Short mmCIF file of C-alpha atoms and ligand atoms in Angstrom, two decimals:
data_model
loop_
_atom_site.label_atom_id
_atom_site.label_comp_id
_atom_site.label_asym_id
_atom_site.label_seq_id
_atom_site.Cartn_x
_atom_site.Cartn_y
_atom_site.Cartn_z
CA UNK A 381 6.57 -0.06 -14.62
CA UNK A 382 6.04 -1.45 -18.04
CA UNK A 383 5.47 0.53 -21.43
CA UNK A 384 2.08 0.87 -22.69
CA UNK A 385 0.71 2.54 -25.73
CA UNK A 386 -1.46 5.43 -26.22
CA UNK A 387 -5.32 6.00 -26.41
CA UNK A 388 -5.30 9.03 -28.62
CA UNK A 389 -9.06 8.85 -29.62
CA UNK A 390 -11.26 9.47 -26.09
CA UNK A 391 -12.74 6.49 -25.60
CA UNK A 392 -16.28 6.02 -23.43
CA UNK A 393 -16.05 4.38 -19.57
CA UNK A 394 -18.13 2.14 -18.02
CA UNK A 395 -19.56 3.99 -14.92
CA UNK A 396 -20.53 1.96 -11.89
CA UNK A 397 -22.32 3.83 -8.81
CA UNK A 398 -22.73 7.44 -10.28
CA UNK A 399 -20.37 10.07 -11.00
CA UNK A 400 -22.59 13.71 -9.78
CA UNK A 401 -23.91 15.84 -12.45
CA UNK A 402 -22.13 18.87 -11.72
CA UNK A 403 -18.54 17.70 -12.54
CA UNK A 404 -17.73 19.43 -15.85
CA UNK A 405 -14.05 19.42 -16.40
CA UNK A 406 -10.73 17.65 -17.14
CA UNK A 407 -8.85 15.90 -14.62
CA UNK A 408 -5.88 15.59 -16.73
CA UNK A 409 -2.14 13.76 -15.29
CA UNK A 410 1.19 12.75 -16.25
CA UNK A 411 3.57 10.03 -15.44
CA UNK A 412 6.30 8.29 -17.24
CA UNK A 413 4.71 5.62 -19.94
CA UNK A 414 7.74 4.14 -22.15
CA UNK A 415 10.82 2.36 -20.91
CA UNK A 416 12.86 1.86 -23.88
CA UNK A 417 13.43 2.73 -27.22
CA UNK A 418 14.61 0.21 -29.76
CA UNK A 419 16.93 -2.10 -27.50
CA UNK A 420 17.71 0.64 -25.21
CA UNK A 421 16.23 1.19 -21.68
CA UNK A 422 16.07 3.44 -19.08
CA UNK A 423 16.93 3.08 -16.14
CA UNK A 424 15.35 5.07 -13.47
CA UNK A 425 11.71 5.58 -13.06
CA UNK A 426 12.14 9.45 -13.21
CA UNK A 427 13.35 9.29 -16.82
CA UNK A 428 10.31 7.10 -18.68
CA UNK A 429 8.72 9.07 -21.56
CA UNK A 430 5.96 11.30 -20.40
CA UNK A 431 2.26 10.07 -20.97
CA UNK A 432 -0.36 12.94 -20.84
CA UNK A 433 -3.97 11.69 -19.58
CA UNK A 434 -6.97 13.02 -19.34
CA UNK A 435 -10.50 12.18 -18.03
CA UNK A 436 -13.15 14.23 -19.32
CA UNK A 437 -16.00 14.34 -16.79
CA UNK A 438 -19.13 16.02 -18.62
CA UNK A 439 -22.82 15.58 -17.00
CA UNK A 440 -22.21 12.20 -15.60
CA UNK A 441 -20.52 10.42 -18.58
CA UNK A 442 -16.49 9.88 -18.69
CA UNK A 443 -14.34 10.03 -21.44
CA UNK A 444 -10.42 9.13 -21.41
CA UNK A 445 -7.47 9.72 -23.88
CA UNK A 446 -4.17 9.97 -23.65
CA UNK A 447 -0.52 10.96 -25.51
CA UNK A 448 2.97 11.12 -25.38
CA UNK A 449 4.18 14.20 -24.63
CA UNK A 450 5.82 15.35 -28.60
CA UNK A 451 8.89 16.53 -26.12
CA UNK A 452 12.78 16.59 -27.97
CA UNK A 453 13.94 13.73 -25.44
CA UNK A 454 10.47 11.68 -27.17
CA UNK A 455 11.05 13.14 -30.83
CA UNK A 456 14.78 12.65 -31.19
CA UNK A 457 14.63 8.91 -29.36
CA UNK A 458 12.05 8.14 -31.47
CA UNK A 459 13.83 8.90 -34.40
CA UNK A 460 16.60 7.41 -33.80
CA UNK A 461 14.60 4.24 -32.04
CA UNK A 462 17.42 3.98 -29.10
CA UNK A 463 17.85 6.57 -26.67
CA UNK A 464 20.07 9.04 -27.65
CA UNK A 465 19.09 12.08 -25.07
CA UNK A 466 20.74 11.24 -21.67
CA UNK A 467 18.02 11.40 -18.53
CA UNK A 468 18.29 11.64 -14.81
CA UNK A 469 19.30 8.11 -14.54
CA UNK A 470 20.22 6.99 -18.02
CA UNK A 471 23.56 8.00 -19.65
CA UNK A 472 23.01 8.64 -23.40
CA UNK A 473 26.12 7.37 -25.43
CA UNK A 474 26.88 9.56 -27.25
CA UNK A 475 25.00 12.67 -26.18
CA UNK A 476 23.98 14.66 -28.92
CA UNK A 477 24.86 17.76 -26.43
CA UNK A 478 21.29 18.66 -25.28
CA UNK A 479 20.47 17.91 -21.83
CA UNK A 480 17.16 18.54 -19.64
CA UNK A 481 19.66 21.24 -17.58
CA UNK A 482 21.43 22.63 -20.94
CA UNK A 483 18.09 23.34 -22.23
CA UNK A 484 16.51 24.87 -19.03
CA UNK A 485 19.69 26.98 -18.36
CA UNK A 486 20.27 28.22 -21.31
CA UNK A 487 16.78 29.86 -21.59
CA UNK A 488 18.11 32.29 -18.63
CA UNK A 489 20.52 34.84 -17.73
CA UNK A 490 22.30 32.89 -14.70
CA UNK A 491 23.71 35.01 -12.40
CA UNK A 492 27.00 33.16 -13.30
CA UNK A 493 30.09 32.94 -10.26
CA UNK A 494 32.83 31.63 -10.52
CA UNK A 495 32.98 27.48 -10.00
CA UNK A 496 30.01 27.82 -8.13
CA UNK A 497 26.50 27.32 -7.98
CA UNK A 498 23.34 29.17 -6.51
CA UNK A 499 19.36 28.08 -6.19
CA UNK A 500 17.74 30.67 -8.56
CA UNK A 501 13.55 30.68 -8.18
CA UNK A 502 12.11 31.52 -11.43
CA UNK A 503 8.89 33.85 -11.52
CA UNK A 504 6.92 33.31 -14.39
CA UNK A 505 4.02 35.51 -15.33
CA UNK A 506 0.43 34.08 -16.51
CA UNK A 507 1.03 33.36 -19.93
CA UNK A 508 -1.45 34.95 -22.96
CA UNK A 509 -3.59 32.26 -24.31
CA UNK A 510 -2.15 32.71 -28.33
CA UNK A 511 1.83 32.49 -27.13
CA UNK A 512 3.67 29.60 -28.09
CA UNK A 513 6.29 30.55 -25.68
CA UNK A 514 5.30 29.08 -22.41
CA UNK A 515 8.38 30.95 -20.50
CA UNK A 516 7.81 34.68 -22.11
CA UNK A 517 8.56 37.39 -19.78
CA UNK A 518 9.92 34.54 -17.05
CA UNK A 519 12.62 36.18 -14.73
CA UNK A 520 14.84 35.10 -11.87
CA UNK A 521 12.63 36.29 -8.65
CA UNK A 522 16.12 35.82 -6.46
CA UNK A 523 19.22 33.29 -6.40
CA UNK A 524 19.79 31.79 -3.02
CA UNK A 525 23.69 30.84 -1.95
CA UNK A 526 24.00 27.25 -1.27
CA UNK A 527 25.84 25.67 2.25
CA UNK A 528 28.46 24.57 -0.33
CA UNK A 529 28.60 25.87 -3.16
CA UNK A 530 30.59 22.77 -4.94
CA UNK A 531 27.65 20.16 -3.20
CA UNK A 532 24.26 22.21 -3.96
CA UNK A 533 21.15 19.93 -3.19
CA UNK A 534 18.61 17.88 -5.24
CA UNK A 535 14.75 19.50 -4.47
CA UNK A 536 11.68 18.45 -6.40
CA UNK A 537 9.53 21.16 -4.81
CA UNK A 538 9.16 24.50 -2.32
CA UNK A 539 6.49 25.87 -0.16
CA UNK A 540 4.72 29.83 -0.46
CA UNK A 541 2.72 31.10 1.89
CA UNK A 542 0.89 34.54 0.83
CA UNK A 543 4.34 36.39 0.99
CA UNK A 544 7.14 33.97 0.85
CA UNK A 545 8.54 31.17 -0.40
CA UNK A 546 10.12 29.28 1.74
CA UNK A 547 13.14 26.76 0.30
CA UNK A 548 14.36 23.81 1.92
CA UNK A 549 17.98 23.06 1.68
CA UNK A 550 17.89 18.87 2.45
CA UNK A 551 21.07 16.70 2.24
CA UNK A 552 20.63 14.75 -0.72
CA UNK A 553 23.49 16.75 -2.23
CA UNK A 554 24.88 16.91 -6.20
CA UNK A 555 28.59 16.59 -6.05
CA UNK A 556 28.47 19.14 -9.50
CA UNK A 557 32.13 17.84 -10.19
CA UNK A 558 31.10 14.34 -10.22
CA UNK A 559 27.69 15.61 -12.25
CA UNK A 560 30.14 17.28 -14.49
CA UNK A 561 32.68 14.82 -15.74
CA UNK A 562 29.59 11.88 -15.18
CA UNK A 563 29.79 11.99 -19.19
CA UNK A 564 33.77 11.50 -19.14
CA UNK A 565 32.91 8.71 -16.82
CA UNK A 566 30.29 7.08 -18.33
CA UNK A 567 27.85 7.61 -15.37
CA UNK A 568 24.63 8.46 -14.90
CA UNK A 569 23.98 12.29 -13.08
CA UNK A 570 22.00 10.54 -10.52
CA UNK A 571 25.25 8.57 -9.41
CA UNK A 572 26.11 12.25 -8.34
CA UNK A 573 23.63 12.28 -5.57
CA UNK A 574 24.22 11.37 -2.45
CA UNK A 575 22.44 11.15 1.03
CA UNK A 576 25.11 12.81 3.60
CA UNK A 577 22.79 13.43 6.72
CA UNK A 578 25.96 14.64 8.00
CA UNK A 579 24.68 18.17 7.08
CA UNK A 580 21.33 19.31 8.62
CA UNK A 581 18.03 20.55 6.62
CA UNK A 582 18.29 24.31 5.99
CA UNK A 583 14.97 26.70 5.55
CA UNK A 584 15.54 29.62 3.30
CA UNK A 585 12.95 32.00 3.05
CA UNK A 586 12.26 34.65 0.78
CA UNK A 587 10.14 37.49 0.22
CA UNK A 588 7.94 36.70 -2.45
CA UNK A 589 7.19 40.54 -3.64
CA UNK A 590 10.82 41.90 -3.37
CA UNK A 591 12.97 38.71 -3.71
CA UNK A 592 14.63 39.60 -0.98
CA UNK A 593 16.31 36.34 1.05
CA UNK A 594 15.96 36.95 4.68
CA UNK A 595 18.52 36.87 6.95
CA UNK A 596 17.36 34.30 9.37
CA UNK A 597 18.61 30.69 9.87
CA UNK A 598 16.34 28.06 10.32
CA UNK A 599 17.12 24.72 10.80
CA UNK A 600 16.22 21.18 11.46
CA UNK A 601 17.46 17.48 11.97
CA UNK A 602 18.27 16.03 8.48
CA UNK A 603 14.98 15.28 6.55
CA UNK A 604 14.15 14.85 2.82
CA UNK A 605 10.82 16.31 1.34
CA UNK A 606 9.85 16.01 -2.30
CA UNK A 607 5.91 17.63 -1.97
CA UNK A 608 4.69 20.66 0.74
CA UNK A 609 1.19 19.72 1.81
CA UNK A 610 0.66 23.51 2.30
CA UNK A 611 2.07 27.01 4.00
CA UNK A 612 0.55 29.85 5.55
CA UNK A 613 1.27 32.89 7.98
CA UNK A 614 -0.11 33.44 11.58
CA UNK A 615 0.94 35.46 14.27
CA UNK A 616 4.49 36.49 12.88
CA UNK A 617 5.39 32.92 11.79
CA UNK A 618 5.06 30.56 8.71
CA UNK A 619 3.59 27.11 9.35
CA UNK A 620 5.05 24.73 6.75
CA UNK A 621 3.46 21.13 6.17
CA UNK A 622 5.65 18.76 4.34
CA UNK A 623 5.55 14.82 3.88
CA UNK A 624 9.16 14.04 5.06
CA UNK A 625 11.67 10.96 5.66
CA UNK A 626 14.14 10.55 7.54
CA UNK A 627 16.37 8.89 5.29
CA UNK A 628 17.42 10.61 1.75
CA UNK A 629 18.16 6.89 -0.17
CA UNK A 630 15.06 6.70 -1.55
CA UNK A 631 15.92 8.25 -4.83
CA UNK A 632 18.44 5.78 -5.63
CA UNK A 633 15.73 3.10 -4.86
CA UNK A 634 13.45 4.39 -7.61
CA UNK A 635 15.52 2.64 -10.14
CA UNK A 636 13.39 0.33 -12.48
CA UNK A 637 15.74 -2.59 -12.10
CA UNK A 638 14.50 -2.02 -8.36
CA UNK A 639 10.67 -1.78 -9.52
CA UNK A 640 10.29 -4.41 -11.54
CA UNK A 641 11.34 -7.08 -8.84
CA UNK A 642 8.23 -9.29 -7.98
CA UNK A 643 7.44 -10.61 -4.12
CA UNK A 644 9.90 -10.76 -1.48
CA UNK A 645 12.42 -8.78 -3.70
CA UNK A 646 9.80 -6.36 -3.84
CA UNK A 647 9.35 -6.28 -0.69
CA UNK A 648 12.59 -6.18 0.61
CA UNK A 649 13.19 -3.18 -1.52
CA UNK A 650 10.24 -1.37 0.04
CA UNK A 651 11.45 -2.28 3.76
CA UNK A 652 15.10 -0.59 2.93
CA UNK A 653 13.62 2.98 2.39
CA UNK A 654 12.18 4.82 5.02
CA UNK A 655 8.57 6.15 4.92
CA UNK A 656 7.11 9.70 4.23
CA UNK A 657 5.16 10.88 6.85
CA UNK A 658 3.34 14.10 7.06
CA UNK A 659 5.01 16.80 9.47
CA UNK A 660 4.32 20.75 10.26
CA UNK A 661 7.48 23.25 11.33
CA UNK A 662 7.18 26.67 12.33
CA UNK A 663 9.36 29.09 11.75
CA UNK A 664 9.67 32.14 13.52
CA UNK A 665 10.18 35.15 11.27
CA UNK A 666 11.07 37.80 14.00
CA UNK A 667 14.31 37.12 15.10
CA UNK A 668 17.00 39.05 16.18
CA UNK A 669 20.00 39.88 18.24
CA UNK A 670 17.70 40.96 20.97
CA UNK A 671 15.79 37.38 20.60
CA UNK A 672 15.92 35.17 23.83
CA UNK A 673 18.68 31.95 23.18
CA UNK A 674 17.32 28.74 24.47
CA UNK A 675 13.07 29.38 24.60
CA UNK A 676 10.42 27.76 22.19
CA UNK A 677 9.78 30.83 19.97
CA UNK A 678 6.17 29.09 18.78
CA UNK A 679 3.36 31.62 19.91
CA UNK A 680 1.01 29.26 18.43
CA UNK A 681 -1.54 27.21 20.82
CA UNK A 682 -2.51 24.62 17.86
CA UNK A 683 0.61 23.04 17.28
CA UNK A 684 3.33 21.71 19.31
CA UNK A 685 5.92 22.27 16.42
CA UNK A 686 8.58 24.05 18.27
CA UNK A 687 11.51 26.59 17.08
CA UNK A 688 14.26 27.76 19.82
CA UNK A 689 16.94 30.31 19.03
CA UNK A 690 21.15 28.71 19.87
CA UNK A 691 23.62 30.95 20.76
CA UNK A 692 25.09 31.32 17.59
CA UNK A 693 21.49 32.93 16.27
CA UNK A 694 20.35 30.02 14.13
CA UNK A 695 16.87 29.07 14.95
CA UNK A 696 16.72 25.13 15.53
CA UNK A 697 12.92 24.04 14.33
CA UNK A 698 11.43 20.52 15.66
CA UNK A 699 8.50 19.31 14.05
CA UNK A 700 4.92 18.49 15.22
CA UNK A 701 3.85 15.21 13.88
CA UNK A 702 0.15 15.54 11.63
CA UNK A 703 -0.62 11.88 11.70
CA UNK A 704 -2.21 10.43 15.06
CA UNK A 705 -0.06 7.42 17.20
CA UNK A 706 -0.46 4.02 15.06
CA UNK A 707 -0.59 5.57 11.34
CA UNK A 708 2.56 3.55 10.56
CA UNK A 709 0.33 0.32 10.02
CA UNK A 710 -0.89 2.02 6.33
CA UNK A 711 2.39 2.81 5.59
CA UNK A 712 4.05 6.32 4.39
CA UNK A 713 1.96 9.32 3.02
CA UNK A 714 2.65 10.79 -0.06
CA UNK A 715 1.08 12.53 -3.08
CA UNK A 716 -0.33 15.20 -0.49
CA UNK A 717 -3.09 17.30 -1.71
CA UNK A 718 -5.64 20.05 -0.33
CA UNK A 719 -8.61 22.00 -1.47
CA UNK A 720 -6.25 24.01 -2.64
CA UNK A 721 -8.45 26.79 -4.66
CA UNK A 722 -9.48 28.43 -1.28
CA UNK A 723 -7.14 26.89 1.05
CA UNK A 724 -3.67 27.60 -0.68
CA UNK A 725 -1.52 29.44 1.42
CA UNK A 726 -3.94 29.67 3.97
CA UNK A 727 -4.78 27.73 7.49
CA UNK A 728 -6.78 24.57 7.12
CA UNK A 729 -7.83 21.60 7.83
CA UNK A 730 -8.03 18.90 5.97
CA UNK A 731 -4.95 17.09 3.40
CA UNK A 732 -5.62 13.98 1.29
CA UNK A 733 -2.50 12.16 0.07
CA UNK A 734 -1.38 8.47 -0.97
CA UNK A 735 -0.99 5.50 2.10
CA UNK A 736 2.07 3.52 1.22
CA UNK A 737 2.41 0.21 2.41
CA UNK A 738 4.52 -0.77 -1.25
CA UNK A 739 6.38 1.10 -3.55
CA UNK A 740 3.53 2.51 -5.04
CA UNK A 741 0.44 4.11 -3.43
CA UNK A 742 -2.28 1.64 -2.10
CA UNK A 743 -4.38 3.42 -0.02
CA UNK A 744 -6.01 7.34 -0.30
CA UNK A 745 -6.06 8.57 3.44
CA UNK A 746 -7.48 11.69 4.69
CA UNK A 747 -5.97 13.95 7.90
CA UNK A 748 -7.53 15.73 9.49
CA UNK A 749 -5.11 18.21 11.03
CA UNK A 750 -6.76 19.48 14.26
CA UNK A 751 -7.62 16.36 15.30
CA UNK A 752 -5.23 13.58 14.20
CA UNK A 753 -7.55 11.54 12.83
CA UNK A 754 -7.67 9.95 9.38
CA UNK A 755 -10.07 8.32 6.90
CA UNK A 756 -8.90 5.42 4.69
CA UNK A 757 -10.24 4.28 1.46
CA UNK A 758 -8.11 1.04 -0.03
CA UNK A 759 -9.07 -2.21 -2.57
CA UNK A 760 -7.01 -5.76 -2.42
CA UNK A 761 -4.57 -5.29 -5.34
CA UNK A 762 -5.87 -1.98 -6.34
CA UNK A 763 -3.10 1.67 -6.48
CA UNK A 764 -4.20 4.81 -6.51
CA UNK A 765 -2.92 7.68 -7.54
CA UNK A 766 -2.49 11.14 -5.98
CA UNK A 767 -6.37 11.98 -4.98
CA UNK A 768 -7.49 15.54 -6.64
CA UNK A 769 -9.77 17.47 -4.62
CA UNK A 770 -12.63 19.38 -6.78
CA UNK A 771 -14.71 21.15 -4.87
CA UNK A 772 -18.60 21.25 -4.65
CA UNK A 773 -19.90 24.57 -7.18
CA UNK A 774 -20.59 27.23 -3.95
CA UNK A 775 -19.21 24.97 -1.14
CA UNK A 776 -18.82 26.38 2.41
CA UNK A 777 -17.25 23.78 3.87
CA UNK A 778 -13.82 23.04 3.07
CA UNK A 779 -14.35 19.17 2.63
CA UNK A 780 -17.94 19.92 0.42
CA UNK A 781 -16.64 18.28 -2.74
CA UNK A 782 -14.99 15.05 -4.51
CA UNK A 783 -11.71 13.35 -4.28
CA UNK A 784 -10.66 12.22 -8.35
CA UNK A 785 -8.11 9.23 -8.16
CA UNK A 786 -7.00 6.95 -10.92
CA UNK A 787 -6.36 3.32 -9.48
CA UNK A 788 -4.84 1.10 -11.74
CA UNK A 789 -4.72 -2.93 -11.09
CA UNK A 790 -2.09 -4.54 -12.62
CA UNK A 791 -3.22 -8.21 -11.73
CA UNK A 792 -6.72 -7.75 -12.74
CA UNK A 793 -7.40 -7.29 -16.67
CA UNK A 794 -5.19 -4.72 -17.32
CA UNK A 795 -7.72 -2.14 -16.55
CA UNK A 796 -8.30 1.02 -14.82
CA UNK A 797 -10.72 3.63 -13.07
CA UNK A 798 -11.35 6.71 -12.54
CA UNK A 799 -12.59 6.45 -8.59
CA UNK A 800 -14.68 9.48 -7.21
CA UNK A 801 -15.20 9.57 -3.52
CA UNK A 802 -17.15 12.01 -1.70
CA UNK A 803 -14.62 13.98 -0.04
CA UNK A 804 -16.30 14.28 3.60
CA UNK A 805 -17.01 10.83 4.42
CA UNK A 806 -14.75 9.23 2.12
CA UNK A 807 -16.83 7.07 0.75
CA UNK A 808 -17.12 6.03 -2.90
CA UNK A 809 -19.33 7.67 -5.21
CA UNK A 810 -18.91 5.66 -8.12
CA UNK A 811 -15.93 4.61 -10.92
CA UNK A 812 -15.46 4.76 -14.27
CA UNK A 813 -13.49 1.97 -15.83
CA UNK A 814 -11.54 2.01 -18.56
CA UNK A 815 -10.01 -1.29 -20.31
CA UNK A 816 -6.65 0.19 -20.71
CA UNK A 817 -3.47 -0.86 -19.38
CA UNK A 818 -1.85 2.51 -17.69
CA UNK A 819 1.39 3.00 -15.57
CA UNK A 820 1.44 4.19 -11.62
CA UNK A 821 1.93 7.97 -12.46
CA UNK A 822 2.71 10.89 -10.24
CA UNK A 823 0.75 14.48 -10.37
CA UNK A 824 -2.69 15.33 -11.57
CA UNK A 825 -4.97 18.91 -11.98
CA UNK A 826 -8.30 19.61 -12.68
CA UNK A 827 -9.66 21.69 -14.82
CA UNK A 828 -13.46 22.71 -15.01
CA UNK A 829 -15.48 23.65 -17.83
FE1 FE2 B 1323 6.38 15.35 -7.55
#
């Protein structure tokens, strides 16, 4: 995780194999791109400077550019050459009293109480193309009550179905008096997050119309989840894919003093955290006083998730695995992604995602859901990022399109590519290389024409 430098002019890729005709579009991605400023690093992967890239795909031919975000954290460090805006796991000494949180709370009305805290899910309405303001008319949907209000948890993402939104309470908790006086203490906020499996993953799900939290209790064995693969409604129920682990440390692992160790250190950081794999719950929606304690409450035949009311009401959820016997060999699976313009919120099939056998992604793997099976695409020294599906201009079936990746290869020439693979048999269509030296980043979108 190194700091490169911008390509703000596009500049022309070399295609090899052929990139089809009828992607028109942007595939555009971020990921942290500088380190440091001045003498001054960071020290968590989370906190780099964001890099905006983006591949324009136009009849064949690729183009790619990219910039800094021109964000306050990137504009006032700059300025200052040192970093003077504290990040997730860099103290800023002294902190010119702007945070990431100040700035994001501030914008809204909390529902304040006191010495507590709550989970409050923003709605925020398509924006009109001439505002500046990218948060106009935003509003707080609902605020959900934490298990302790003092200890809320860390969560990078949540799941919606067609009519909820289901949010998962996991046990990587923020001790907010430790976050508080971290400044006092000269500590980073992420040295106020801990794993305490101790506690047990909590489902809360809301109503995504009314806002309405509803009264059930779901729960599972401690898990931590940082991207839903995808959620949808059948027969009274949601179904609720997420890549999980079993162990919460890994956020603490991400550190770049951690990243930037070469061979066995490397690898010995990679064995300590434990691997994402791809799981499905089910959660019951119907349940009440009259609900029978002690039997599987999943009506549905396709999975073997189950969900099975205690005596005190709370539903306990166990999940179905969506990886076949043996998947372990490529690793974990992150970076999960669907064809998600007709398949959002709705049952399917087919997720691609990221096969980890390192601390970055070497491998894109596609599941097959119904059947357990999986296709692989990998390259020796080669790490691609989270694969984009784009699908085929009046496809029927849900795999009829391409999978967009960016693989960068450190060891080799500094370059990168652009990697399009047909999306049903995996295999590759062609690349478009680029002699630019790019960081492992994390999300991507595309954007046609
Ligand atoms: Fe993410």
């Amino acid at each position: 995780m190194q700091t490169v430098e911008e390509t703000p002019q596009p500049i022309p890729a070399k295609i090899k194999g052929h990139i089809p005709k009828w992607i028109n579009g942007n595939l555009l991605r971020n990921g942290p791109g500088k380190f440091e400023f001045g003498e001054e690093k960071f020290n968590h992967w989370f906190d780099g400077m964001a890099l905006l890239h983006q591949f324009q795909l136009e009849n064949g031919t690729v183009t790619y550019r990219s910039k800094f975000l021109q964000s306050s954290s990137y504009l006032t460090n700059s300025q200052h050459n040192r970093i003077v805006v504290s990040e997730f796991g860099t103290l800023a000494m002294p902190d010119p009293c702007k945070s990431v949180f100040g700035r994001f709370m501030s914008r809204f009305e909390m529902p304040r109480k006191k010495a507590g805290s709550t989970y409050n899910i923003i709605q925020v309405p398509p924006q009109k193309s001439n505002c500046s303001d990218t948060l106009e008319g935003a509003k707080v949907l609902c605020s959900i009550t934490p298990m302790d209000k003092l200890k809320p948890s860390y969560y990078h993402s949540f799941g919606m179905s067609e009519n909820y939104i289901i949010f998962i309470e996991q046990p990587i908790k923020l001790n907010l008096l430790q976050i508080i006086t971290s400044k006092l203490r000269g500590k980073a906020i992420s040295e106020g997050i801990s794993w305490e499996p101790q506690y047990n993953t909590c489902f809360h799900v809301v109503n995504k119309h009314t806002g309405e939290v509803l009264p059930g209790q779901w729960y599972s064995k401690p898990f931590v989840t940082f991207h839903q693969i995808n959620a949808f409604e059948d027969n009274g129920c949601v179904v609720l894919d997420l890549c999980c682990q079993d162990d919460g440390t890994t956020l603490a692992t991400y550190k770049l003093q951690n990243l930037r160790r070469s061979g066995e250190g490397l690898d010995q950081v990679y064995d300590s955290i434990s691997r994402a794999f791809p799981r499905r719950f089910v959660l019951p929606l119907n349940v009440n006083s009259d609900t029978p304690v002690g039997k599987n409450l999943n009506p549905l035949s396709y999975t073997l998730a189950r969900a099975v009311k205690d005596a005190d009401g709370k539903v306990w959820c166990t999940h179905e695995n969506l990886h076949p016997e043996g998947f372990d060999k490529v690793g974990g699976l992150e970076f999960p992604q669907i064809n998600y313009s007709r398949y959002n919120g709705r049952r399917y099939r087919y997720f691609y995602g990221c096969g980890f056998r390192h601390l970055v992604g070497d491998s894109l793997i596609k599941v097959d859901v119904e059947t357990k099976s999986f296709k692989i695409w990998q390259e020796d020294g080669s790490y691609p990022s989270e694969p984009v599906f784009v699908p085929v201009p009046n496809a029927t079936a849900e795999d009829s399109g391409v999978i967009l990746s960016v693989v960068v290869s450190p060891t080799e020439n500094q370059s990168a590519f652009l990697l399009v693979l047909d999306a049903e048999t995996f295999r590759e269509l062609g690349r478009a290389e680029v002699a630019v030296q790019m960081p492992y980043g994390f999300h991507g979108i595309f954007t046609s024409h």
